[in-house]
mmCIF file of C-alpha atoms and ligand atoms in Angstrom:
data_model
loop_
_atom_site.group_PDB
_atom_site.id
_atom_site.type_symbol
_atom_site.label_atom_id
_atom_site.label_comp_id
_atom_site.label_asym_id
_atom_site.label_seq_id
_atom_site.Cartn_x
_atom_site.Cartn_y
_atom_site.Cartn_z
ATOM 1 C CA MET A 8 170.252 -46.634 93.979
ATOM 2 C CA ASP A 9 170.747 -42.892 93.655
ATOM 3 C CA HIS A 10 167.487 -42.000 95.417
ATOM 4 C CA PHE A 11 168.464 -38.380 96.020
ATOM 5 C CA GLY A 12 170.141 -37.686 92.679
ATOM 6 C CA LEU A 13 173.148 -36.471 94.653
ATOM 7 C CA LYS A 14 175.597 -39.284 93.852
ATOM 8 C CA ASP A 15 179.088 -37.903 93.105
ATOM 9 C CA ARG A 16 177.888 -34.316 93.371
ATOM 10 C CA VAL A 17 180.158 -32.067 95.440
ATOM 11 C CA MET A 18 178.630 -30.643 98.619
ATOM 12 C CA PHE A 19 180.202 -27.864 100.684
ATOM 13 C CA VAL A 20 179.059 -27.677 104.335
ATOM 14 C CA THR A 21 180.170 -24.989 106.820
ATOM 15 C CA GLY A 22 180.645 -26.133 110.423
ATOM 16 C CA GLY A 23 180.420 -29.828 109.534
ATOM 17 C CA ASN A 24 182.523 -31.064 112.441
ATOM 18 C CA ARG A 25 179.888 -31.355 115.163
ATOM 19 C CA GLY A 26 176.202 -31.018 116.001
ATOM 20 C CA ILE A 27 173.739 -30.571 113.153
ATOM 21 C CA GLY A 28 176.562 -29.937 110.661
ATOM 22 C CA ALA A 29 178.201 -33.303 111.441
ATOM 23 C CA ALA A 30 174.855 -35.072 110.994
ATOM 24 C CA ILE A 31 174.416 -33.290 107.643
ATOM 25 C CA VAL A 32 177.863 -34.484 106.526
ATOM 26 C CA GLU A 33 177.042 -38.071 107.538
ATOM 27 C CA VAL A 34 173.640 -38.074 105.827
ATOM 28 C CA LEU A 35 175.023 -36.501 102.638
ATOM 29 C CA ASN A 36 177.788 -39.162 102.696
ATOM 30 C CA LYS A 37 174.993 -41.767 102.672
ATOM 31 C CA THR A 38 173.460 -40.235 99.532
ATOM 32 C CA GLY A 39 176.714 -40.907 97.663
ATOM 33 C CA ALA A 40 177.623 -37.219 97.432
ATOM 34 C CA ARG A 41 181.247 -36.105 97.723
ATOM 35 C CA VAL A 42 181.157 -34.032 100.873
ATOM 36 C CA VAL A 43 183.592 -31.287 101.826
ATOM 37 C CA TYR A 44 183.212 -29.453 105.115
ATOM 38 C CA THR A 45 184.887 -26.734 107.129
ATOM 39 C CA TYR A 46 185.438 -26.434 110.853
ATOM 40 C CA ARG A 47 186.769 -23.737 113.117
ATOM 41 C CA ASN A 48 188.462 -25.817 115.844
ATOM 42 C CA GLU A 49 188.536 -29.651 115.626
ATOM 43 C CA PRO A 50 187.646 -31.867 112.660
ATOM 44 C CA GLY A 51 184.650 -34.245 112.840
ATOM 45 C CA PRO A 52 183.268 -37.045 110.651
ATOM 46 C CA GLN A 53 184.933 -38.702 107.673
ATOM 47 C CA ALA A 54 184.389 -36.908 104.379
ATOM 48 C CA GLU A 55 185.994 -36.380 101.000
ATOM 49 C CA LEU A 56 187.840 -33.358 102.418
ATOM 50 C CA ALA A 57 187.692 -31.338 105.641
ATOM 51 C CA PHE A 58 189.728 -28.296 106.582
ATOM 52 C CA ARG A 59 189.793 -25.296 108.868
ATOM 53 C CA ALA A 60 188.077 -22.091 107.708
ATOM 54 C CA ASP A 61 186.457 -19.184 109.516
ATOM 55 C CA VAL A 62 183.174 -17.973 108.040
ATOM 56 C CA THR A 63 183.709 -14.499 109.505
ATOM 57 C CA ASP A 64 186.837 -14.048 107.363
ATOM 58 C CA PRO A 65 186.091 -13.348 103.680
ATOM 59 C CA ALA A 66 189.620 -14.338 102.556
ATOM 60 C CA SER A 67 189.353 -17.642 104.406
ATOM 61 C CA MET A 68 186.086 -18.474 102.631
ATOM 62 C CA ASP A 69 187.446 -17.432 99.203
ATOM 63 C CA GLU A 70 190.295 -19.865 99.820
ATOM 64 C CA ALA A 71 187.943 -22.592 101.068
ATOM 65 C CA ILE A 72 185.809 -22.461 97.926
ATOM 66 C CA ASP A 73 188.889 -22.425 95.658
ATOM 67 C CA ARG A 74 190.462 -25.327 97.527
ATOM 68 C CA THR A 75 187.272 -27.393 97.316
ATOM 69 C CA GLU A 76 186.874 -26.860 93.589
ATOM 70 C CA ASN A 77 190.581 -27.416 92.841
ATOM 71 C CA GLU A 78 190.973 -30.554 94.969
ATOM 72 C CA VAL A 79 187.523 -32.174 94.663
ATOM 73 C CA GLY A 80 185.585 -30.615 91.786
ATOM 74 C CA PRO A 81 182.844 -28.115 90.946
ATOM 75 C CA ILE A 82 180.516 -27.572 93.884
ATOM 76 C CA TYR A 83 176.821 -28.361 93.350
ATOM 77 C CA GLY A 84 175.387 -27.968 96.859
ATOM 78 C CA VAL A 85 176.139 -25.507 99.646
ATOM 79 C CA VAL A 86 174.863 -25.936 103.198
ATOM 80 C CA LEU A 87 175.098 -22.732 105.237
ATOM 81 C CA ASN A 88 175.197 -24.276 108.692
ATOM 82 C CA ALA A 89 177.865 -22.598 110.872
ATOM 83 C CA GLY A 90 176.235 -20.550 113.603
ATOM 84 C CA ILE A 91 176.571 -19.319 117.181
ATOM 85 C CA THR A 92 174.412 -17.976 120.004
ATOM 86 C CA LYS A 93 175.223 -15.310 122.598
ATOM 87 C CA ASP A 94 171.983 -15.125 124.522
ATOM 88 C CA ASN A 95 170.757 -12.304 126.719
ATOM 89 C CA LEU A 96 167.679 -10.169 127.212
ATOM 90 C CA PHE A 97 167.818 -7.224 124.831
ATOM 91 C CA PRO A 98 168.843 -4.532 127.366
ATOM 92 C CA ARG A 99 171.828 -6.685 128.367
ATOM 93 C CA ILE A 100 173.163 -7.533 124.919
ATOM 94 C CA SER A 101 176.671 -6.102 124.591
ATOM 95 C CA VAL A 102 177.864 -4.495 121.381
ATOM 96 C CA GLU A 103 180.412 -7.339 121.060
ATOM 97 C CA ASP A 104 177.789 -10.072 121.395
ATOM 98 C CA TRP A 105 175.416 -8.401 118.921
ATOM 99 C CA TYR A 106 178.157 -8.038 116.316
ATOM 100 C CA ALA A 107 179.583 -11.540 116.928
ATOM 101 C CA VAL A 108 176.245 -13.235 116.263
ATOM 102 C CA ILE A 109 175.443 -11.178 113.167
ATOM 103 C CA ASP A 110 179.005 -11.586 111.921
ATOM 104 C CA THR A 111 178.949 -15.382 112.135
ATOM 105 C CA ASN A 112 175.316 -16.167 111.340
ATOM 106 C CA LEU A 113 174.689 -13.598 108.600
ATOM 107 C CA ASN A 114 177.949 -12.080 107.334
ATOM 108 C CA GLY A 115 179.452 -15.588 107.462
ATOM 109 C CA ILE A 116 176.858 -16.710 104.957
ATOM 110 C CA PHE A 117 177.607 -13.760 102.677
ATOM 111 C CA ASN A 118 181.335 -14.582 102.874
ATOM 112 C CA THR A 119 180.627 -18.209 101.946
ATOM 113 C CA LEU A 120 178.236 -17.452 99.096
ATOM 114 C CA ARG A 121 180.154 -14.562 97.521
ATOM 115 C CA PRO A 122 182.847 -16.733 95.884
ATOM 116 C CA ILE A 123 180.562 -19.616 94.878
ATOM 117 C CA VAL A 124 177.218 -18.191 93.718
ATOM 118 C CA PRO A 125 178.595 -16.581 90.500
ATOM 119 C CA ARG A 126 180.175 -19.939 89.578
ATOM 120 C CA LEU A 127 176.891 -21.788 90.159
ATOM 121 C CA TYR A 128 175.104 -19.231 87.961
ATOM 122 C CA ASP A 129 177.744 -19.624 85.228
ATOM 123 C CA ARG A 130 177.426 -23.416 85.334
ATOM 124 C CA GLY A 131 173.620 -23.261 85.389
ATOM 125 C CA SER A 132 172.955 -25.573 88.337
ATOM 126 C CA GLY A 133 173.203 -25.697 92.086
ATOM 127 C CA SER A 134 171.320 -25.934 95.343
ATOM 128 C CA LEU A 135 171.695 -23.756 98.443
ATOM 129 C CA VAL A 136 170.332 -24.873 101.811
ATOM 130 C CA PHE A 137 170.355 -22.328 104.620
ATOM 131 C CA ILE A 138 170.035 -23.414 108.256
ATOM 132 C CA SER A 139 167.741 -20.920 109.964
ATOM 133 C CA SER A 140 165.799 -21.725 113.153
ATOM 134 C CA VAL A 141 162.334 -21.793 114.649
ATOM 135 C CA VAL A 142 163.647 -18.792 116.571
ATOM 136 C CA GLY A 143 163.990 -16.874 113.290
ATOM 137 C CA GLU A 144 160.359 -17.675 112.469
ATOM 138 C CA GLN A 145 158.862 -17.101 115.900
ATOM 139 C CA GLY A 146 161.289 -14.962 117.960
ATOM 140 C CA ASN A 147 162.459 -16.086 121.392
ATOM 141 C CA ILE A 148 163.030 -14.394 124.715
ATOM 142 C CA GLY A 149 166.750 -13.838 125.307
ATOM 143 C CA GLN A 150 167.731 -14.366 121.675
ATOM 144 C CA ALA A 151 167.130 -11.029 119.897
ATOM 145 C CA ASN A 152 170.522 -11.079 118.140
ATOM 146 C CA TYR A 153 170.177 -14.722 117.135
ATOM 147 C CA ALA A 154 166.531 -14.331 116.031
ATOM 148 C CA ALA A 155 167.462 -11.299 113.921
ATOM 149 C CA SER A 156 170.251 -13.248 112.216
ATOM 150 C CA LYS A 157 168.053 -16.278 111.595
ATOM 151 C CA SER A 158 165.141 -14.220 110.174
ATOM 152 C CA ALA A 159 167.618 -12.431 107.912
ATOM 153 C CA VAL A 160 168.708 -15.790 106.528
ATOM 154 C CA ILE A 161 165.138 -16.451 105.388
ATOM 155 C CA GLY A 162 164.981 -13.131 103.497
ATOM 156 C CA LEU A 163 168.319 -13.842 101.886
ATOM 157 C CA ALA A 164 167.362 -17.385 100.858
ATOM 158 C CA LYS A 165 164.054 -16.232 99.380
ATOM 159 C CA THR A 166 165.787 -13.496 97.390
ATOM 160 C CA LEU A 167 168.384 -15.915 96.027
ATOM 161 C CA GLY A 168 165.506 -18.265 95.178
ATOM 162 C CA LEU A 169 164.087 -15.502 92.958
ATOM 163 C CA GLU A 170 167.414 -14.370 91.513
ATOM 164 C CA GLY A 171 168.852 -17.871 91.064
ATOM 165 C CA ALA A 172 165.851 -19.433 89.337
ATOM 166 C CA ARG A 173 166.852 -18.305 85.833
ATOM 167 C CA TYR A 174 170.304 -19.836 86.381
ATOM 168 C CA GLY A 175 169.003 -23.197 87.590
ATOM 169 C CA VAL A 176 170.057 -22.555 91.182
ATOM 170 C CA ARG A 177 167.546 -23.362 93.920
ATOM 171 C CA SER A 178 167.726 -21.725 97.346
ATOM 172 C CA ASN A 179 165.850 -23.075 100.371
ATOM 173 C CA VAL A 180 165.796 -22.926 104.143
ATOM 174 C CA VAL A 181 165.620 -25.657 106.746
ATOM 175 C CA ALA A 182 164.417 -24.169 110.028
ATOM 176 C CA PRO A 183 165.088 -26.620 112.856
ATOM 177 C CA GLY A 184 163.402 -26.458 116.217
ATOM 178 C CA PHE A 185 165.425 -27.184 119.348
ATOM 179 C CA THR A 186 167.869 -29.956 118.469
ATOM 180 C CA SER A 187 170.066 -32.031 120.795
ATOM 181 C CA THR A 188 173.513 -30.498 120.224
ATOM 182 C CA ASP A 189 176.023 -28.511 122.320
ATOM 183 C CA MET A 190 173.982 -25.382 121.504
ATOM 184 C CA VAL A 191 170.926 -26.722 123.350
ATOM 185 C CA LYS A 192 172.986 -28.386 126.089
ATOM 186 C CA ALA A 193 174.209 -24.855 126.930
ATOM 187 C CA ILE A 194 170.625 -23.796 127.840
ATOM 188 C CA PRO A 195 169.919 -24.071 131.614
ATOM 189 C CA GLU A 196 167.929 -27.244 132.445
ATOM 190 C CA LYS A 197 164.947 -25.323 133.821
ATOM 191 C CA VAL A 198 164.668 -23.342 130.586
ATOM 192 C CA GLN A 199 164.982 -26.589 128.591
ATOM 193 C CA GLU A 200 162.003 -27.998 130.525
ATOM 194 C CA ARG A 201 159.928 -24.901 129.748
ATOM 195 C CA ILE A 202 160.807 -25.188 126.065
ATOM 196 C CA LEU A 203 159.803 -28.872 126.008
ATOM 197 C CA GLN A 204 156.314 -27.935 127.264
ATOM 198 C CA LYS A 205 155.829 -25.900 124.088
ATOM 199 C CA ILE A 206 156.818 -28.708 121.708
ATOM 200 C CA PRO A 207 153.858 -30.922 120.749
ATOM 201 C CA LEU A 208 156.173 -33.906 120.085
ATOM 202 C CA ARG A 209 157.575 -33.363 123.629
ATOM 203 C CA ARG A 210 161.216 -33.893 122.726
ATOM 204 C CA PHE A 211 164.102 -32.131 121.038
ATOM 205 C CA ALA A 212 165.019 -33.103 117.479
ATOM 206 C CA ASP A 213 167.778 -35.559 116.789
ATOM 207 C CA PRO A 214 170.427 -33.876 114.559
ATOM 208 C CA GLU A 215 169.908 -36.638 111.988
ATOM 209 C CA GLU A 216 166.219 -35.694 111.655
ATOM 210 C CA VAL A 217 167.295 -32.202 110.629
ATOM 211 C CA ALA A 218 169.980 -33.588 108.321
ATOM 212 C CA TRP A 219 167.522 -35.696 106.292
ATOM 213 C CA ALA A 220 165.411 -32.568 105.737
ATOM 214 C CA VAL A 221 168.549 -30.864 104.397
ATOM 215 C CA ALA A 222 169.208 -33.814 102.039
ATOM 216 C CA PHE A 223 165.598 -33.565 100.845
ATOM 217 C CA MET A 224 165.869 -29.831 100.084
ATOM 218 C CA MET A 225 169.274 -30.389 98.461
ATOM 219 C CA SER A 226 167.966 -33.146 96.198
ATOM 220 C CA PRO A 227 167.145 -32.225 92.583
ATOM 221 C CA LEU A 228 164.902 -35.308 92.426
ATOM 222 C CA MET A 229 162.897 -34.707 95.587
ATOM 223 C CA ALA A 230 162.876 -30.913 95.699
ATOM 224 C CA GLY A 231 163.592 -29.937 92.088
ATOM 225 C CA TYR A 232 160.443 -27.789 91.952
ATOM 226 C CA ILE A 233 160.965 -26.205 95.390
ATOM 227 C CA THR A 234 162.792 -22.898 95.703
ATOM 228 C CA GLY A 235 162.590 -19.916 98.051
ATOM 229 C CA ASP A 236 160.865 -22.120 100.583
ATOM 230 C CA VAL A 237 161.213 -22.880 104.287
ATOM 231 C CA LEU A 238 160.990 -26.419 105.652
ATOM 232 C CA SER A 239 160.275 -26.302 109.384
ATOM 233 C CA VAL A 240 161.533 -29.275 111.401
ATOM 234 C CA ASN A 241 160.319 -28.365 114.864
ATOM 235 C CA GLY A 242 158.094 -31.090 116.336
ATOM 236 C CA GLY A 243 155.013 -28.943 115.737
ATOM 237 C CA GLN A 244 156.267 -26.005 117.836
ATOM 238 C CA TYR A 245 155.516 -23.465 115.113
ATOM 239 C CA THR A 246 153.699 -24.033 111.836
HETATM 240 P P1 NDP B 328 176.939 -26.306 117.524
HETATM 241 O O1 NDP B 328 177.225 -25.234 118.509
HETATM 242 O O2 NDP B 328 176.879 -27.727 117.958
HETATM 243 O O3 NDP B 328 177.970 -26.199 116.278
HETATM 244 C C1 NDP B 328 178.196 -24.959 115.660
HETATM 245 C C2 NDP B 328 179.032 -25.200 114.427
HETATM 246 O O4 NDP B 328 179.325 -23.941 113.799
HETATM 247 C C3 NDP B 328 180.371 -25.832 114.757
HETATM 248 O O5 NDP B 328 180.719 -26.716 113.736
HETATM 249 C C4 NDP B 328 181.305 -24.627 114.783
HETATM 250 O O6 NDP B 328 182.665 -24.956 114.558
HETATM 251 C C5 NDP B 328 180.729 -23.822 113.640
HETATM 252 N N1 NDP B 328 181.152 -22.425 113.698
HETATM 253 C C6 NDP B 328 180.805 -21.498 114.612
HETATM 254 N N2 NDP B 328 181.407 -20.326 114.351
HETATM 255 C C7 NDP B 328 182.134 -20.520 113.226
HETATM 256 C C8 NDP B 328 182.974 -19.706 112.440
HETATM 257 N N3 NDP B 328 183.221 -18.415 112.753
HETATM 258 N N4 NDP B 328 183.557 -20.235 111.341
HETATM 259 C C9 NDP B 328 183.345 -21.514 111.019
HETATM 260 N N5 NDP B 328 182.559 -22.349 111.710
HETATM 261 C C10 NDP B 328 181.971 -21.855 112.808
HETATM 262 O O7 NDP B 328 175.583 -25.859 116.865
HETATM 263 P P2 NDP B 328 174.405 -26.709 116.191
HETATM 264 O O8 NDP B 328 174.932 -27.889 115.503
HETATM 265 O O9 NDP B 328 173.349 -26.851 117.197
HETATM 266 O O10 NDP B 328 173.905 -25.612 115.130
HETATM 267 C C11 NDP B 328 174.190 -25.698 113.738
HETATM 268 C C12 NDP B 328 173.301 -24.694 113.029
HETATM 269 O O11 NDP B 328 171.940 -25.031 113.295
HETATM 270 C C13 NDP B 328 173.498 -23.259 113.500
HETATM 271 O O12 NDP B 328 173.353 -22.366 112.405
HETATM 272 C C14 NDP B 328 172.358 -23.078 114.477
HETATM 273 O O13 NDP B 328 172.012 -21.729 114.606
HETATM 274 C C15 NDP B 328 171.275 -23.901 113.824
HETATM 275 N N6 NDP B 328 170.215 -24.331 114.705
HETATM 276 C C16 NDP B 328 170.466 -25.077 115.833
HETATM 277 C C17 NDP B 328 169.420 -25.461 116.645
HETATM 278 C C18 NDP B 328 169.626 -26.266 117.885
HETATM 279 O O14 NDP B 328 168.672 -26.370 118.661
HETATM 280 N N7 NDP B 328 170.760 -26.873 118.121
HETATM 281 C C19 NDP B 328 168.039 -25.099 116.337
HETATM 282 C C20 NDP B 328 167.885 -24.336 115.127
HETATM 283 C C21 NDP B 328 168.944 -23.980 114.367
HETATM 284 P P3 NDP B 328 183.608 -25.360 115.845
HETATM 285 O O15 NDP B 328 183.121 -26.675 116.389
HETATM 286 O O16 NDP B 328 184.950 -25.522 115.233
HETATM 287 O O17 NDP B 328 183.473 -24.262 116.818
#
């Protein structure tokens, strides 16, 4: 059964080798989609195609989109997942760390979308799913650069929801709360305990729980009338 309406559709996922991105690749595989993903360092799960590409490099992303469409077929879905943190209290954020986070988390999305969005508009169908964060909705001490990048993603997704509607292209955000990946493992244990106190479900998300929300937003059957929206997957931390 093609419950999601995604069978044989081509999905392009950035940073699909580990963490939330790897879970997204595995869940989209289960829907019968043909999944292509990029990674920066080491490859991850099985997929139709996986190759190295750096979201901060516009030429690399132009090539990645071309390669996907030439070797696999016209892309239907794009998951903007690649992201980094470089945490510090605002007065201690270096110029390098500010630019690195904005460059990956925001400019990286622009570099990925620039070569593909016009094609989706021309073809008259497509679905964009942006991975923001509860931190982009709520703010978080020590994450000004990251919060700024993740709030910006929401503004971008909402705008593309408005602009893309007439071309049959939906644009939505999944905003995960703290999720058990390397990114959260890097947070000192004491801070992790403090965060847990603020989560009504009293645990971090499993990456697969975020990935199913992405499949839902991607799906033309389940979310065909949803665009410009934010789906928060945060255990009740922020609603
Ligand atoms: P991880 O640190 O586990 O993985 C980050 C992914 O992004 C990796 O696949 C990494 O590739 C890729 N990546 C980073 N920089 C680049 C780049 N320049 N070009 C291409 N790929 C790059 O993070 P998560 O899985 O936890 O996070 C995934 C997304 O979810 C991010 O956007 C993050 O902000 C967001 N998020 C995470 C939350 C969490 O609690 N974990 C909560 C809310 C949102 P490589 O392995 O090759 O370095």
